GROMACS .gro file of C-alpha atoms in nm:
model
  284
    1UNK     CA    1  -3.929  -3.156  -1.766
    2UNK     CA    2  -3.947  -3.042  -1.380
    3UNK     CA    3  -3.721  -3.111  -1.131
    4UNK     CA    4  -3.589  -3.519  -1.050
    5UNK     CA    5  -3.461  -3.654  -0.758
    6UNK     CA    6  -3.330  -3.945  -0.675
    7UNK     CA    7  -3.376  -4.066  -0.298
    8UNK     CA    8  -3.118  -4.269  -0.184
    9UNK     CA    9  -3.097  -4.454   0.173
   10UNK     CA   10  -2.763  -4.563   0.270
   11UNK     CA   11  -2.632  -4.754   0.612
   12UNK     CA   12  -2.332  -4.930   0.654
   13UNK     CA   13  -2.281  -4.952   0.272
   14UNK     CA   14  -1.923  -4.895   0.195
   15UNK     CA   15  -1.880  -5.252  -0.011
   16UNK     CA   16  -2.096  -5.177  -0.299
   17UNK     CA   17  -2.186  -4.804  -0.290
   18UNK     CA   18  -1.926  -4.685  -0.520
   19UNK     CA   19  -2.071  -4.896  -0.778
   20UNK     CA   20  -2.363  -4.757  -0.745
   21UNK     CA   21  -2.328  -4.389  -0.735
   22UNK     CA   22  -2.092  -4.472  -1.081
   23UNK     CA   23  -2.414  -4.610  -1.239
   24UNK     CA   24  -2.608  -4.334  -1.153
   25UNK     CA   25  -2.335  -4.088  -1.304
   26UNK     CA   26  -2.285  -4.302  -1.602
   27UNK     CA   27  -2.667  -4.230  -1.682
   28UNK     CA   28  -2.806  -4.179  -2.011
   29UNK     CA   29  -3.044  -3.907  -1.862
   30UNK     CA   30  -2.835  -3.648  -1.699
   31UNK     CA   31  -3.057  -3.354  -1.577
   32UNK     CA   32  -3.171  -3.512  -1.190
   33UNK     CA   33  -3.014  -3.467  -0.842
   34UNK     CA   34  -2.994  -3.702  -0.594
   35UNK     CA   35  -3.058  -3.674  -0.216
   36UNK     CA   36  -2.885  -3.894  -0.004
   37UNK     CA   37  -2.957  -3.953   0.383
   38UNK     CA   38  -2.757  -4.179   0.534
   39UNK     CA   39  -2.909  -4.397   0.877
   40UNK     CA   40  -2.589  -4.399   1.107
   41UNK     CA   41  -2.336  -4.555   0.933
   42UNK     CA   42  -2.048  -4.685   1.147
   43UNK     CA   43  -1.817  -4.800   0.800
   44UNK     CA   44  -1.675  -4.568   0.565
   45UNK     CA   45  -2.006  -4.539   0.339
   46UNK     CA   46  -1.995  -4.151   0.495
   47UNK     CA   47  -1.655  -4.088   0.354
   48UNK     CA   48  -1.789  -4.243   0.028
   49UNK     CA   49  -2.064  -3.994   0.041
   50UNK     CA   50  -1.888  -3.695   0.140
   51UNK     CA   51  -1.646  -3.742  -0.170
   52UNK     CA   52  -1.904  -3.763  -0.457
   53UNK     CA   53  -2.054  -3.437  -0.218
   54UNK     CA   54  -1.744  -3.252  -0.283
   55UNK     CA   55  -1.699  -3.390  -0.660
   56UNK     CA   56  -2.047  -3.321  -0.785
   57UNK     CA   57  -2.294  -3.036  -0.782
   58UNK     CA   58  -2.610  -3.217  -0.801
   59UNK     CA   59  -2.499  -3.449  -0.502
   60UNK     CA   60  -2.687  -3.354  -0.164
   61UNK     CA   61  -2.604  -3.515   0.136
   62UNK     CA   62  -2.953  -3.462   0.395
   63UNK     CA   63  -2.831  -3.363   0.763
   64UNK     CA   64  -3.078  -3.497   0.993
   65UNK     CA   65  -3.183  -3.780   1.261
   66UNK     CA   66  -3.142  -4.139   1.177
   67UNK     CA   67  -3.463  -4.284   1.089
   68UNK     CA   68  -3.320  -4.642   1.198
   69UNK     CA   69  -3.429  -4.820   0.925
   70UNK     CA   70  -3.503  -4.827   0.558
   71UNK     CA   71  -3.884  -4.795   0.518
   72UNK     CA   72  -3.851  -4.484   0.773
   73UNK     CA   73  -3.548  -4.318   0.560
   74UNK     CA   74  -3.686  -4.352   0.233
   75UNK     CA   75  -4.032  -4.182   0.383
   76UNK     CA   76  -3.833  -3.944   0.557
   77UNK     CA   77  -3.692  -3.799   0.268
   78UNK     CA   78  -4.007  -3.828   0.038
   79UNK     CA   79  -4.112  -3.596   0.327
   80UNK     CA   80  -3.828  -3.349   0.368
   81UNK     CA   81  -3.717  -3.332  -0.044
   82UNK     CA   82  -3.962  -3.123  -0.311
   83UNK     CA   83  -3.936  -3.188  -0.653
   84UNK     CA   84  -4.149  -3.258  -0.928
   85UNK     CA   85  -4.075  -3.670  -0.991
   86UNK     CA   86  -3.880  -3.953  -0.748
   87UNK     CA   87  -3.681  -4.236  -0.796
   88UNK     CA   88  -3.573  -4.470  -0.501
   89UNK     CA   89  -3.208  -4.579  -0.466
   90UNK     CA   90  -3.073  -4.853  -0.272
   91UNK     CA   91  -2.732  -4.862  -0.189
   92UNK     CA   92  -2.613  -5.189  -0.307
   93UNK     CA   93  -2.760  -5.258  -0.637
   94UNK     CA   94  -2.631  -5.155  -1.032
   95UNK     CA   95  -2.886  -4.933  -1.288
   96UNK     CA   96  -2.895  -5.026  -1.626
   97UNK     CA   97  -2.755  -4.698  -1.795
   98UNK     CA   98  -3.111  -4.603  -1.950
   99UNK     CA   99  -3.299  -4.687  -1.641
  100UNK     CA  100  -3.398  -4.312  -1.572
  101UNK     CA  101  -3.449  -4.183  -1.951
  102UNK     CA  102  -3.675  -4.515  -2.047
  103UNK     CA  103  -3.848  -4.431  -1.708
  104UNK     CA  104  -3.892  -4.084  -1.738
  105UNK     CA  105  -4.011  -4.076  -2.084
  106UNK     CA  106  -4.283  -4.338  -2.030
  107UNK     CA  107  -4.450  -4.115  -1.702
  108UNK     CA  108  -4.434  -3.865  -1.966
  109UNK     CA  109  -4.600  -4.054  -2.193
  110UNK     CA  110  -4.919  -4.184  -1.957
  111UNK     CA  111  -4.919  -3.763  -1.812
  112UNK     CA  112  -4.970  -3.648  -2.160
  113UNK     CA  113  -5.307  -3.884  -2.129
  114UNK     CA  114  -5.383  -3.833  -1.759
  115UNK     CA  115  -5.373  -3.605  -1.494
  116UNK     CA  116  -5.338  -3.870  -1.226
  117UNK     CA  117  -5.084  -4.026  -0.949
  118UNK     CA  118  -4.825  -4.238  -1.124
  119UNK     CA  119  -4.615  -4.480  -1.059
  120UNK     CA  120  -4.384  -4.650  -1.256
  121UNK     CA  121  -4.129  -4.980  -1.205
  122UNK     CA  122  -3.999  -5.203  -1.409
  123UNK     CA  123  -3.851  -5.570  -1.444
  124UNK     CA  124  -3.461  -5.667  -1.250
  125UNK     CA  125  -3.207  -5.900  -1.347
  126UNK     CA  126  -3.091  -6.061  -1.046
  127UNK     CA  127  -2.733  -6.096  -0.956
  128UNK     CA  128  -2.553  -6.258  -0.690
  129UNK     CA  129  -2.275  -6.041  -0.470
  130UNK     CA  130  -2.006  -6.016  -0.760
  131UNK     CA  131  -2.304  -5.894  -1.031
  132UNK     CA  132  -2.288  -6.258  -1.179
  133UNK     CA  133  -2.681  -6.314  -1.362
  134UNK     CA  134  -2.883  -6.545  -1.156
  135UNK     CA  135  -3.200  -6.462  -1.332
  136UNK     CA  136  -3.260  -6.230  -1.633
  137UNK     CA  137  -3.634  -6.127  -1.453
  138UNK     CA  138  -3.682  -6.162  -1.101
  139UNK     CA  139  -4.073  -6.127  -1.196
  140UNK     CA  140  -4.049  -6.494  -1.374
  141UNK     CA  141  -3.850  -6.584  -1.060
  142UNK     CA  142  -4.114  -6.511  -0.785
  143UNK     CA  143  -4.427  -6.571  -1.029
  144UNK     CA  144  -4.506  -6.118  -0.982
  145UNK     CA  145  -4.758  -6.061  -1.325
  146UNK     CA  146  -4.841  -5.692  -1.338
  147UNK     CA  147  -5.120  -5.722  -1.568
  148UNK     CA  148  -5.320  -5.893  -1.225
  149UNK     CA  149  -5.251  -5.614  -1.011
  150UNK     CA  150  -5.390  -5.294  -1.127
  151UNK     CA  151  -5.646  -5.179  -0.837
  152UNK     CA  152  -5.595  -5.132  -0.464
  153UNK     CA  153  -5.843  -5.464  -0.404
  154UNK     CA  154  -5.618  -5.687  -0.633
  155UNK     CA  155  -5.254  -5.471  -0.564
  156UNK     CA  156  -5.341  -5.516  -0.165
  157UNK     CA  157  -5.343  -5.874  -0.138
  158UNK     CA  158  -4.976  -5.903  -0.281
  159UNK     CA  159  -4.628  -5.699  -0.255
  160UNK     CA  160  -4.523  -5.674  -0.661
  161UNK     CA  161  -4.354  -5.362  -0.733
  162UNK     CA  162  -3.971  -5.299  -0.557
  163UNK     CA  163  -3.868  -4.980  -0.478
  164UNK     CA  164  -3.541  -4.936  -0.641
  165UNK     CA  165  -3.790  -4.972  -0.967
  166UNK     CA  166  -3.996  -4.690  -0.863
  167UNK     CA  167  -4.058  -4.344  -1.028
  168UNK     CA  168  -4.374  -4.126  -0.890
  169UNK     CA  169  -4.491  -3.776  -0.988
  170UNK     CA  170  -4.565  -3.491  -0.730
  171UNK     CA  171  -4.932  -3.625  -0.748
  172UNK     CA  172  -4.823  -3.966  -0.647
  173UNK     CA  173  -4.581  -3.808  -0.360
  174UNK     CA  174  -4.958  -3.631  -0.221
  175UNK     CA  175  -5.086  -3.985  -0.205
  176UNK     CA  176  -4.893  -4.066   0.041
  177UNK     CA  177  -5.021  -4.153   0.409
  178UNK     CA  178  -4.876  -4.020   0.685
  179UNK     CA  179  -4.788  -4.196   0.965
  180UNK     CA  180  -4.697  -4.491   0.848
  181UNK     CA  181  -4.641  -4.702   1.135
  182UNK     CA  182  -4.789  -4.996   0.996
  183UNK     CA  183  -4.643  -5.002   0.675
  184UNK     CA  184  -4.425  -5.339   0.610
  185UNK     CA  185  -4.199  -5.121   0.352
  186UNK     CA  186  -4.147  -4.819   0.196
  187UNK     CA  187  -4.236  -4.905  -0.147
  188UNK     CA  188  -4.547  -5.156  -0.069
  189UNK     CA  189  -4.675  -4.850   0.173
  190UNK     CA  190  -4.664  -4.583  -0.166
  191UNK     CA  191  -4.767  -4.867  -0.401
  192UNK     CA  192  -5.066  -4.890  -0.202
  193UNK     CA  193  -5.131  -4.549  -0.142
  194UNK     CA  194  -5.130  -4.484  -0.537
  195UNK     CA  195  -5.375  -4.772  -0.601
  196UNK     CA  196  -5.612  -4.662  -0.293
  197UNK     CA  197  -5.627  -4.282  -0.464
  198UNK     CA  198  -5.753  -4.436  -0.777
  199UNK     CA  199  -5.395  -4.350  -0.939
  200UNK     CA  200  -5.203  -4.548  -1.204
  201UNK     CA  201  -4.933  -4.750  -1.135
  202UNK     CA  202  -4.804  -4.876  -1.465
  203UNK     CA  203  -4.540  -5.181  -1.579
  204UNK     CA  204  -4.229  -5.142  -1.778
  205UNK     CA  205  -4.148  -5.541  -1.905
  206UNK     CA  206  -3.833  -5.522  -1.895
  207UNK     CA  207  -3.546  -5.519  -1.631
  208UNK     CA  208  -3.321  -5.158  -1.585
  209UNK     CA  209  -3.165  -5.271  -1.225
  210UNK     CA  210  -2.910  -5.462  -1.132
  211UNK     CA  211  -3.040  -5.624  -0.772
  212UNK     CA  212  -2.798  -5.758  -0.573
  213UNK     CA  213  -2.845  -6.028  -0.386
  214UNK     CA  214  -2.589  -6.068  -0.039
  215UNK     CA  215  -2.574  -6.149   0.260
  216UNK     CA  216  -2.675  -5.812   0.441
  217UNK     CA  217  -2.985  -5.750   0.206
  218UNK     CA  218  -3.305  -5.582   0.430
  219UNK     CA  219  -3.510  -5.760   0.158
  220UNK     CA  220  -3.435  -6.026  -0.058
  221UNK     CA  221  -3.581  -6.236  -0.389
  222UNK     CA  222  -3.852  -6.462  -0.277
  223UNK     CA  223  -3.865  -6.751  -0.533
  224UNK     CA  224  -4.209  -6.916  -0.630
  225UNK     CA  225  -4.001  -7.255  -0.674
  226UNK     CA  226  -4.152  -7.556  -0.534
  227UNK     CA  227  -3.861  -7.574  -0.254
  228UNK     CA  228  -3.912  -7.212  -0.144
  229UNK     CA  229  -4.279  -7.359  -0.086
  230UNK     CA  230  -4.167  -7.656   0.112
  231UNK     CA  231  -3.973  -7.417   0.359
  232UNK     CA  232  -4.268  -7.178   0.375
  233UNK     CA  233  -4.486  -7.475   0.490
  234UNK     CA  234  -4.168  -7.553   0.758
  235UNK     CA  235  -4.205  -7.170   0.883
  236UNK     CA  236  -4.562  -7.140   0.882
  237UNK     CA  237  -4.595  -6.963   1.191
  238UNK     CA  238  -4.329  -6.699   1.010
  239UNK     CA  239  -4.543  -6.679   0.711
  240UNK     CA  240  -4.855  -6.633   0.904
  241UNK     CA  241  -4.695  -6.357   1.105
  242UNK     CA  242  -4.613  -6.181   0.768
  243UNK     CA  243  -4.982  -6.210   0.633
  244UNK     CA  244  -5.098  -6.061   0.946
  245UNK     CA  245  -4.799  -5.773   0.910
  246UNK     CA  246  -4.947  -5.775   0.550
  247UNK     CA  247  -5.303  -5.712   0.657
  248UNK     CA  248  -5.260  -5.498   0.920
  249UNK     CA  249  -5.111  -5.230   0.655
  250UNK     CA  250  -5.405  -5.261   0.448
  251UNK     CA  251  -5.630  -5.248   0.713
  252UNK     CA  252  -5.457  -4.876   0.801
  253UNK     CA  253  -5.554  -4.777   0.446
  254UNK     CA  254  -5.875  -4.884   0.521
  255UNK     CA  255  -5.884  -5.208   0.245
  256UNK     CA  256  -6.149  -5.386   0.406
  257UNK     CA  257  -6.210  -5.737   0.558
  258UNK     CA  258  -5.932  -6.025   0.609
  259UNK     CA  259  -6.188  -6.234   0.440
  260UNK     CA  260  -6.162  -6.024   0.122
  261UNK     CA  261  -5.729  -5.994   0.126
  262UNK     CA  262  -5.785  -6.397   0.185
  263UNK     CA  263  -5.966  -6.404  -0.155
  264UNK     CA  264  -5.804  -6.151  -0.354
  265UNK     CA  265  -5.495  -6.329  -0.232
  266UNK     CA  266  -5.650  -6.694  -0.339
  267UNK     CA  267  -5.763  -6.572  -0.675
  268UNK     CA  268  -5.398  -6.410  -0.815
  269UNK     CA  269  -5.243  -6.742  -0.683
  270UNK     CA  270  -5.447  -6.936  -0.931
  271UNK     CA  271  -5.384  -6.711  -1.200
  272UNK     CA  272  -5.020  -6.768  -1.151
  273UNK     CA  273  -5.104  -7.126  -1.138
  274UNK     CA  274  -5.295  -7.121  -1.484
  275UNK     CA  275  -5.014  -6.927  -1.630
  276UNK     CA  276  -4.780  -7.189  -1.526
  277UNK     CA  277  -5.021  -7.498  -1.698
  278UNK     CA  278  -5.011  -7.289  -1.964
  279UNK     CA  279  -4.632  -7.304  -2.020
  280UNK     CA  280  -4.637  -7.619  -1.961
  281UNK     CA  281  -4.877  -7.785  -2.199
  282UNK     CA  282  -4.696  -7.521  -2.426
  283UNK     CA  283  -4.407  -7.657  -2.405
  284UNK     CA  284  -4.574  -8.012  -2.480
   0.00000   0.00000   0.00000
């Protein structure tokens, strides 16, 4: 099968870290290790850490500089871990107890086809800060259709697959640009790399993580809903800063013009708004 590891960033996580690491233990799939390099915690997520450390074999705590900051910890230890396939881990969300097997066996599947880069994700049910369902697929929730987003041009003009989805093989790991000083996040940054190498990054339609939504998350859900759109309009000079953010990342990868993200970007928004007419006059 060759050697798994699961990454796992933690800072400040003490509230819902426990619940995680139990997930990961309570696993279907049991043959992985995880690699955990925590950013300069000033709680008790270290004492946390230190106990599964002592309690568990295949638990390795990374002794290094803080990274300060998410996107620059999960690369860090991409960098500084070898193994043969990679899962990302955030600190405060649940997996679904056949999140790694369902995941593992489908990059199996497509590397039985193709020697490629791969990436898999899946699908999340959302939950608020006491695991209560908000929405049973946070793709419905912010409009994200995977079948639209299958090449660097079209994957580049939006952010669609979240990193505590992601599995990628060695190949995939190679992909990988360094610096990345202009990446926006961790997982857009690979994502993109993938797609740019002419590798496959491939949908599982259905959810296997529990995300948590709080109070201190570094990223959120970004609803589609016609209110979110009425704030984005009242913070436009926040959402223009973020397209240029956006951009700027592609433009390190060497995507091309603005004019062409502008159009790419244009042309999945009225896909998404054909799907929706389509429901609609469905449901007519």
């Amino acid at each position: 099968m060759g050697n798994i590891a699961i990454l796992l960033a933690t800072y400040n996580g003490e509230e819902y870290l426990r619940e995680q690491l139990d997930s990961l233990y309570q696993q279907t799939f049991k043959d992985w290790k995880i690699y955990v390099h925590d950013d300069g915690s000033t709680d008790h997520t270290s004492d946390i850490l230190n106990e599964f450390a002592e309690k568990f074999d295949n638990f390795i705590i990374l002794d290094y500089p803080s990274q300060h900051g998410a996107k620059n910890n999960f690369l860090s230890m991409l960098q500084a871990v070898d193994a043969d396939y990679y899962f990302f881990c955030d600190q405060d969300d649940k997996w679904c107890r056949d999140k790694i097997e369902k995941q593992i066996s489908k990059i199996k599947e497509i590397e039985d086809k193709e020697n490629k880069p791969i990436l898999v994700y899946s699908d999340l049910f959302v939950v608020d800060s006491r695991m209560q369902l908000i929405d049973r697929s946070m793709w419905e929730l912010e409009g994200i259709h995977p079948e639209y987003l299958t090449t660097f041009d079209e994957g580049g003009a939006f952010e669609f697959v979240t990193g505590c989805t992601m599995l990628l093989n060695r190949k995939a790991k190679e992909t990988v640009v360094y610096p990345a000083d202009n990446a926006v996040m961790h997982d857009a940054w690979i994502t993109l790399c993938v797609l740019r190498s002419k590798g496959i990054v491939e949908a599982i339609r259905e959810p296997l993580v529990y995300y948590r939504q709080h109070g201190n998350n570094t990223l959120g859900v970004n609803q589609w809903s016609k209110y979110n759109r009425i704030r984005k309009l009242m913070n436009i000079g926040k959402s223009i800063n973020a397209n240029y953010k956006h951009y700027r990342m592609l433009n390190a990868l060497g995507y091309g013009s603005v004019f062409k993200y502008l159009r790419y970007k244009y042309l999945y928004r009225e896909k998404h708004h054909q799907y929706l007419r389509s429901l609609h006059q469905g449901k007519q």
